[in-house]
Amino acid sequence: MMARIYPEKKVLETMAPASIGCTVVPLDYDPEACEAKDSRNVDSAPEGYSKIATFQSSDPNFLQYRKFGYLHSRVLSALQFDIEKLEKQLDKLDDFDKSSPNGDARKLSSLARDNLDGSPERLSNNEEFQNRFAKTRPEMLTELRAKLAEYDEMLLKTKAVTSLQKPSRMDYVSVKDWFVEEKPVIDKEATFILRKEDIITLRDGRECAAFDNLVERALAKVDKFLTVRCRCTVVRQLFTTPELRAKTSDKVIHYYAPARVDSLVNVIITAIIFMLMILPVYQMSEDDGAKPFEAIGVLMFFTLLFGCAMSSLTRASRQELFGASAAYCAVLVVFVSNFTTQTVNIEK
């Protein structure tokens, strides 16, 4: 048998050879309804933690949780203390076998002998050992192995958690305001969102997250203005998808497609870079009688402007910022020197 889907007719037809005598049975098929079922609606979610989960999973910016930095530190400190106690006991046992008449220095150089003679049965007659130590060396090493494994795992997980970024101010305020307005759970169980310094986001840091948030905020204001004054939803149509619009009917919550916002941000950044390259050249070409000091002033101003733009729009490191500013300045020096030379030749 062969199956064909005709989305434009919204009919699923099953076809078979005519000799078999099968009949064609149409089935109702609505792809839009299927897509709507895939995206959970925040408004229709049950009150409580189900609504919180639906809201936070509706956008990566809303995936904000506590990192419990204080508790991680407490647990690590407790594990560290336990390991230090075992370390001191192990050192004392090594000194006992090395210098005490009732010790056995040969066990320090042979693990096989230490495992055999260090058993509790063999040491039961050693009164000094029984009075000073509660565990044998093999028992200490076994406990140390477990403690170190637990400590290392906790240490690495704490490092991974602390390396997660804090949410942007706009994203944090959005989530906090939603909890305050909606009150999905009792106030006592929603206080975690008020611990701003302990909140982290699961979203990866974007290259220009602050600028992205500024663009999204501007889009929200423009959309609100056009909707109220002109009853125009062009912003919503351009920067959202039907799936995102189906998540909620709340006019306060705005979902924007990240790919479309990124495209707009890239266009804006490209335009800014283009203007920073063209404006100083245009300024020097218009001012034919510019003196060298005036040209240097133009160079310094636009180089400073380029550095500020790069530090604001990207996550460039200090080395990258210095290198890019130096390269930009070098390009401007070439143009400025050319215009200065042309001006001097004309005057002569």
Short mmCIF file of C-alpha atoms in Angstrom, two decimals:
data_model
loop_
_atom_site.label_atom_id
_atom_site.label_comp_id
_atom_site.label_asym_id
_atom_site.label_seq_id
_atom_site.Cartn_x
_atom_site.Cartn_y
_atom_site.Cartn_z
CA MET A 1 0.00 0.00 0.00
CA MET A 2 1.00 3.63 -0.57
CA ALA A 3 -0.02 6.63 1.52
CA ARG A 4 -0.17 10.17 0.18
CA ILE A 5 -0.77 13.32 2.18
CA TYR A 6 -2.49 16.29 0.58
CA PRO A 7 -2.08 19.18 3.02
CA GLU A 8 -4.03 21.58 0.83
CA LYS A 9 -7.07 19.29 1.00
CA LYS A 10 -6.36 18.18 4.56
CA VAL A 11 -7.20 14.62 3.55
CA LEU A 12 -5.18 11.45 4.03
CA GLU A 13 -5.89 8.91 1.30
CA THR A 14 -4.83 5.29 1.37
CA MET A 15 -4.34 3.88 -2.10
CA ALA A 16 -4.20 0.21 -3.12
CA PRO A 17 -4.27 -1.71 -6.40
CA ALA A 18 -7.78 -1.85 -7.91
CA SER A 19 -7.66 -5.62 -8.14
CA ILE A 20 -7.73 -5.97 -4.38
CA GLY A 21 -11.04 -4.19 -4.18
CA CYS A 22 -10.16 -1.86 -1.34
CA THR A 23 -12.06 1.38 -0.91
CA VAL A 24 -10.46 4.75 -0.30
CA VAL A 25 -11.19 6.03 3.20
CA PRO A 26 -10.60 9.76 3.76
CA LEU A 27 -9.45 10.80 7.22
CA ASP A 28 -9.70 14.34 8.57
CA TYR A 29 -6.23 15.82 8.87
CA ASP A 30 -5.56 19.25 10.31
CA PRO A 31 -1.84 20.11 10.48
CA GLU A 32 -2.49 23.44 12.20
CA ALA A 33 -4.34 21.66 15.00
CA CYS A 34 -1.44 19.22 15.37
CA GLU A 35 1.05 22.07 15.61
CA ALA A 36 -1.10 23.81 18.21
CA LYS A 37 -1.08 20.69 20.37
CA ASP A 38 2.73 20.64 20.31
CA SER A 39 3.02 24.08 21.94
CA ARG A 40 1.57 24.43 25.44
CA ASN A 41 -0.55 27.48 26.08
CA VAL A 42 0.40 29.43 29.20
CA ASP A 43 -3.12 30.77 29.72
CA SER A 44 -4.79 27.35 29.68
CA ALA A 45 -2.23 25.64 31.92
CA PRO A 46 -3.51 24.56 35.35
CA GLU A 47 -2.65 26.83 38.24
CA GLY A 48 0.38 25.89 40.30
CA TYR A 49 3.70 24.40 39.30
CA SER A 50 2.26 23.20 36.01
CA LYS A 51 1.69 26.81 34.99
CA ILE A 52 5.19 27.78 36.17
CA ALA A 53 6.74 25.00 34.10
CA THR A 54 4.68 25.99 31.05
CA PHE A 55 5.70 29.63 31.39
CA GLN A 56 9.40 28.99 31.97
CA SER A 57 9.65 26.46 29.14
CA SER A 58 7.87 28.80 26.74
CA ASP A 59 11.03 30.88 26.21
CA PRO A 60 14.73 30.17 26.95
CA ASN A 61 15.04 33.59 28.62
CA PHE A 62 12.58 32.47 31.32
CA LEU A 63 14.63 29.41 32.39
CA GLN A 64 15.80 31.01 35.64
CA TYR A 65 16.53 29.08 38.83
CA ARG A 66 18.55 29.39 42.03
CA LYS A 67 22.12 28.14 42.00
CA PHE A 68 22.26 27.68 45.82
CA GLY A 69 25.80 29.02 46.00
CA TYR A 70 25.80 29.15 49.81
CA LEU A 71 24.64 25.55 50.18
CA HIS A 72 27.17 24.31 47.64
CA SER A 73 29.88 26.01 49.68
CA ARG A 74 28.61 24.49 52.93
CA VAL A 75 28.54 20.97 51.52
CA LEU A 76 32.02 21.37 50.00
CA SER A 77 33.36 22.68 53.30
CA ALA A 78 31.91 19.69 55.18
CA LEU A 79 33.40 17.21 52.70
CA GLN A 80 36.72 19.03 52.83
CA PHE A 81 36.74 18.78 56.63
CA ASP A 82 36.00 15.04 56.53
CA ILE A 83 38.85 14.46 54.07
CA GLU A 84 41.26 16.51 56.17
CA LYS A 85 40.42 14.38 59.23
CA LEU A 86 41.13 11.19 57.30
CA GLU A 87 44.35 12.72 55.97
CA LYS A 88 45.58 13.47 59.49
CA GLN A 89 44.65 9.97 60.68
CA LEU A 90 46.53 8.45 57.75
CA ASP A 91 49.62 10.55 58.53
CA LYS A 92 49.51 9.48 62.18
CA LEU A 93 49.21 5.82 61.18
CA ASP A 94 52.19 6.17 58.83
CA ASP A 95 54.24 7.72 61.64
CA PHE A 96 53.14 4.92 63.97
CA ASP A 97 54.35 2.21 61.61
CA LYS A 98 57.55 4.12 60.93
CA SER A 99 58.70 4.97 64.48
CA SER A 100 56.68 3.01 67.05
CA PRO A 101 58.07 -0.30 68.39
CA ASN A 102 54.63 -1.83 67.86
CA GLY A 103 54.48 -0.60 64.27
CA ASP A 104 55.64 -2.30 61.10
CA ALA A 105 57.63 -0.12 58.69
CA ARG A 106 57.55 -2.85 56.05
CA LYS A 107 53.84 -2.18 55.48
CA LEU A 108 54.71 1.31 54.20
CA SER A 109 56.62 -0.11 51.25
CA SER A 110 54.32 -3.02 50.38
CA LEU A 111 50.61 -2.74 49.74
CA ALA A 112 50.21 -6.51 49.71
CA ARG A 113 51.74 -6.80 53.19
CA ASP A 114 49.72 -3.82 54.40
CA ASN A 115 46.47 -5.39 53.15
CA LEU A 116 47.36 -8.72 54.76
CA ASP A 117 48.88 -7.62 58.08
CA GLY A 118 46.70 -4.52 58.32
CA SER A 119 43.49 -6.49 58.70
CA PRO A 120 41.55 -6.01 61.95
CA GLU A 121 42.14 -9.69 62.87
CA ARG A 122 45.93 -9.34 62.68
CA LEU A 123 45.91 -6.06 64.66
CA SER A 124 43.52 -7.19 67.39
CA ASN A 125 46.45 -8.10 69.64
CA ASN A 126 48.22 -4.76 69.12
CA GLU A 127 46.99 -2.83 72.15
CA GLU A 128 48.72 0.44 71.25
CA PHE A 129 47.16 0.42 67.78
CA GLN A 130 43.71 -0.33 69.22
CA ASN A 131 44.01 2.61 71.63
CA ARG A 132 45.20 5.16 69.03
CA PHE A 133 43.38 4.22 65.84
CA ALA A 134 39.81 3.28 64.98
CA LYS A 135 40.56 2.13 61.41
CA THR A 136 43.29 0.28 59.60
CA ARG A 137 45.15 1.82 56.68
CA PRO A 138 43.20 -0.13 54.03
CA GLU A 139 39.95 0.97 55.68
CA MET A 140 41.13 4.59 55.72
CA LEU A 141 42.11 4.45 52.05
CA THR A 142 38.77 2.91 51.12
CA GLU A 143 36.90 5.64 52.96
CA LEU A 144 39.17 8.29 51.47
CA ARG A 145 38.52 6.96 47.97
CA ALA A 146 34.77 7.31 48.44
CA LYS A 147 35.05 10.74 50.06
CA LEU A 148 37.39 12.07 47.36
CA ALA A 149 35.12 10.80 44.60
CA GLU A 150 32.15 12.52 46.24
CA TYR A 151 34.18 15.69 46.83
CA ASP A 152 35.53 15.82 43.26
CA GLU A 153 32.08 15.28 41.77
CA MET A 154 30.61 17.99 43.97
CA LEU A 155 33.49 20.34 43.20
CA LEU A 156 33.13 19.97 39.43
CA LYS A 157 29.35 20.31 39.55
CA THR A 158 29.67 23.43 41.69
CA LYS A 159 32.10 24.86 39.15
CA ALA A 160 29.65 24.08 36.34
CA VAL A 161 26.78 25.72 38.22
CA THR A 162 28.74 28.84 39.17
CA SER A 163 29.90 29.25 35.56
CA LEU A 164 26.28 29.70 34.45
CA GLN A 165 25.46 33.31 33.72
CA LYS A 166 23.09 35.59 35.53
CA PRO A 167 19.99 36.60 33.58
CA SER A 168 19.85 40.05 32.08
CA ARG A 169 18.00 42.67 34.05
CA MET A 170 15.16 42.72 31.53
CA ASP A 171 14.70 38.93 31.61
CA TYR A 172 14.84 38.79 35.41
CA VAL A 173 12.31 41.60 35.80
CA SER A 174 10.01 39.89 33.29
CA VAL A 175 10.00 36.62 35.24
CA LYS A 176 9.67 38.34 38.62
CA ASP A 177 6.78 40.50 37.43
CA TRP A 178 5.03 37.42 36.05
CA PHE A 179 5.25 35.70 39.45
CA VAL A 180 3.97 38.84 41.18
CA GLU A 181 1.07 39.34 38.77
CA GLU A 182 -0.03 35.74 38.19
CA LYS A 183 0.67 34.29 41.66
CA PRO A 184 0.72 30.69 40.39
CA VAL A 185 1.72 29.34 43.83
CA ILE A 186 1.46 30.58 47.39
CA ASP A 187 3.73 33.49 48.29
CA LYS A 188 5.87 31.36 50.60
CA GLU A 189 6.88 29.06 47.75
CA ALA A 190 7.53 31.86 45.27
CA THR A 191 10.10 33.77 47.32
CA PHE A 192 12.99 32.15 45.44
CA ILE A 193 12.54 34.59 42.56
CA LEU A 194 13.30 37.49 44.93
CA ARG A 195 16.86 36.22 45.57
CA LYS A 196 18.27 38.09 42.59
CA GLU A 197 21.95 37.51 43.40
CA ASP A 198 21.42 33.75 43.53
CA ILE A 199 19.43 33.45 40.27
CA ILE A 200 21.05 31.97 37.16
CA THR A 201 19.78 31.35 33.66
CA LEU A 202 20.14 28.17 31.63
CA ARG A 203 20.30 30.08 28.37
CA ASP A 204 23.72 30.33 26.75
CA GLY A 205 25.21 33.79 26.77
CA ARG A 206 24.70 35.51 23.47
CA GLU A 207 27.42 37.57 21.86
CA CYS A 208 25.50 40.81 22.34
CA ALA A 209 22.79 39.86 24.84
CA ALA A 210 22.43 43.40 26.24
CA PHE A 211 21.93 44.87 22.78
CA ASP A 212 19.50 42.06 21.91
CA ASN A 213 17.43 42.91 24.98
CA LEU A 214 17.47 46.57 23.98
CA VAL A 215 16.23 45.67 20.50
CA GLU A 216 13.50 43.40 21.91
CA ARG A 217 12.38 46.15 24.27
CA ALA A 218 12.25 48.61 21.38
CA LEU A 219 10.25 46.12 19.32
CA ALA A 220 7.76 45.71 22.16
CA LYS A 221 7.29 49.48 22.44
CA VAL A 222 6.95 49.96 18.69
CA ASP A 223 4.48 47.07 18.51
CA LYS A 224 2.42 48.56 21.34
CA PHE A 225 2.42 52.00 19.71
CA LEU A 226 1.42 50.69 16.28
CA THR A 227 -1.24 48.42 17.73
CA VAL A 228 -2.86 51.13 19.86
CA ARG A 229 -2.55 54.08 17.49
CA CYS A 230 -2.72 52.48 14.05
CA ARG A 231 -4.10 49.02 14.83
CA CYS A 232 -1.17 47.64 12.88
CA THR A 233 0.45 44.33 13.86
CA VAL A 234 3.30 44.41 11.37
CA VAL A 235 5.96 44.04 14.10
CA ARG A 236 4.20 41.02 15.57
CA GLN A 237 3.82 39.45 12.15
CA LEU A 238 7.46 40.00 11.21
CA PHE A 239 9.18 38.95 14.44
CA THR A 240 6.90 36.22 15.80
CA THR A 241 5.66 32.90 14.50
CA PRO A 242 2.17 31.36 14.73
CA GLU A 243 3.51 28.86 17.27
CA LEU A 244 4.82 31.66 19.50
CA ARG A 245 1.59 33.64 19.24
CA ALA A 246 -0.38 30.54 20.22
CA LYS A 247 1.45 30.25 23.55
CA THR A 248 -0.44 33.06 25.23
CA SER A 249 -3.03 35.74 24.62
CA ASP A 250 -1.58 37.96 27.33
CA LYS A 251 -0.72 41.31 25.76
CA VAL A 252 1.99 41.94 28.35
CA ILE A 253 4.04 38.87 27.38
CA HIS A 254 5.88 39.20 24.08
CA TYR A 255 7.52 36.22 22.39
CA TYR A 256 9.95 37.00 19.59
CA ALA A 257 11.60 34.48 17.30
CA PRO A 258 15.32 34.49 18.25
CA ALA A 259 16.46 33.90 14.67
CA ARG A 260 14.50 36.90 13.40
CA VAL A 261 15.71 39.15 16.21
CA ASP A 262 19.29 38.03 15.55
CA SER A 263 18.87 38.92 11.89
CA LEU A 264 17.67 42.40 12.81
CA VAL A 265 20.54 42.83 15.27
CA ASN A 266 23.06 41.76 12.63
CA VAL A 267 21.62 44.29 10.18
CA ILE A 268 21.86 47.07 12.78
CA ILE A 269 25.44 46.17 13.74
CA THR A 270 26.46 46.01 10.08
CA ALA A 271 24.93 49.45 9.50
CA ILE A 272 26.79 50.86 12.52
CA ILE A 273 30.12 49.46 11.32
CA PHE A 274 29.48 50.82 7.83
CA MET A 275 28.72 54.28 9.20
CA LEU A 276 31.83 54.25 11.40
CA MET A 277 33.93 53.50 8.34
CA ILE A 278 32.28 56.02 6.02
CA LEU A 279 31.62 59.02 8.27
CA PRO A 280 35.24 59.97 9.07
CA VAL A 281 36.25 59.58 5.43
CA TYR A 282 33.28 61.69 4.34
CA GLN A 283 34.11 64.31 6.98
CA MET A 284 37.69 64.63 5.76
CA SER A 285 36.65 64.76 2.12
CA GLU A 286 34.15 67.55 2.80
CA ASP A 287 36.58 69.62 4.84
CA ASP A 288 39.28 70.27 2.24
CA GLY A 289 41.07 72.84 4.34
CA ALA A 290 41.30 70.67 7.43
CA LYS A 291 44.46 71.15 9.44
CA PRO A 292 46.49 68.16 10.68
CA PHE A 293 45.32 68.72 14.25
CA GLU A 294 41.70 68.72 13.12
CA ALA A 295 42.30 65.48 11.26
CA ILE A 296 43.85 63.95 14.38
CA GLY A 297 40.81 65.08 16.36
CA VAL A 298 38.49 63.33 13.91
CA LEU A 299 40.65 60.22 14.12
CA MET A 300 40.60 60.16 17.94
CA PHE A 301 36.85 60.77 18.13
CA PHE A 302 35.85 58.01 15.73
CA THR A 303 38.38 55.54 17.18
CA LEU A 304 36.90 56.14 20.63
CA LEU A 305 33.40 55.77 19.18
CA PHE A 306 34.40 52.50 17.50
CA GLY A 307 35.81 51.11 20.76
CA CYS A 308 32.64 52.02 22.66
CA ALA A 309 30.46 50.44 19.99
CA MET A 310 32.49 47.25 19.94
CA SER A 311 32.50 46.89 23.74
CA SER A 312 28.74 47.53 23.87
CA LEU A 313 27.62 45.37 20.96
CA THR A 314 29.96 42.40 21.37
CA ARG A 315 31.56 40.33 24.11
CA ALA A 316 35.08 41.02 22.87
CA SER A 317 37.91 40.54 25.34
CA ARG A 318 40.35 43.31 26.19
CA GLN A 319 42.93 41.95 23.77
CA GLU A 320 40.38 41.71 20.96
CA LEU A 321 39.07 45.20 21.71
CA PHE A 322 42.58 46.65 21.69
CA GLY A 323 43.52 44.87 18.45
CA ALA A 324 40.32 45.88 16.64
CA SER A 325 40.64 49.51 17.76
CA ALA A 326 44.27 49.60 16.64
CA ALA A 327 43.36 48.18 13.22
CA TYR A 328 40.50 50.66 12.83
CA CYS A 329 42.77 53.53 13.84
CA ALA A 330 45.40 52.39 11.33
CA VAL A 331 42.84 52.43 8.51
CA LEU A 332 41.75 55.94 9.46
CA VAL A 333 45.37 57.11 9.63
CA VAL A 334 45.86 56.00 6.03
CA PHE A 335 42.81 57.96 4.88
CA VAL A 336 43.66 61.01 7.00
CA SER A 337 47.25 61.08 5.75
CA ASN A 338 46.05 60.88 2.15
CA PHE A 339 43.66 63.78 2.60
CA THR A 340 46.29 65.83 4.44
CA THR A 341 48.85 65.21 1.70
CA GLN A 342 46.37 66.19 -0.98
CA THR A 343 45.53 69.39 0.88
CA VAL A 344 49.20 70.35 1.25
CA ASN A 345 49.87 69.73 -2.45
CA ILE A 346 46.90 71.86 -3.46
CA GLU A 347 48.06 74.72 -1.24
CA LYS A 348 51.53 74.59 -2.78
#
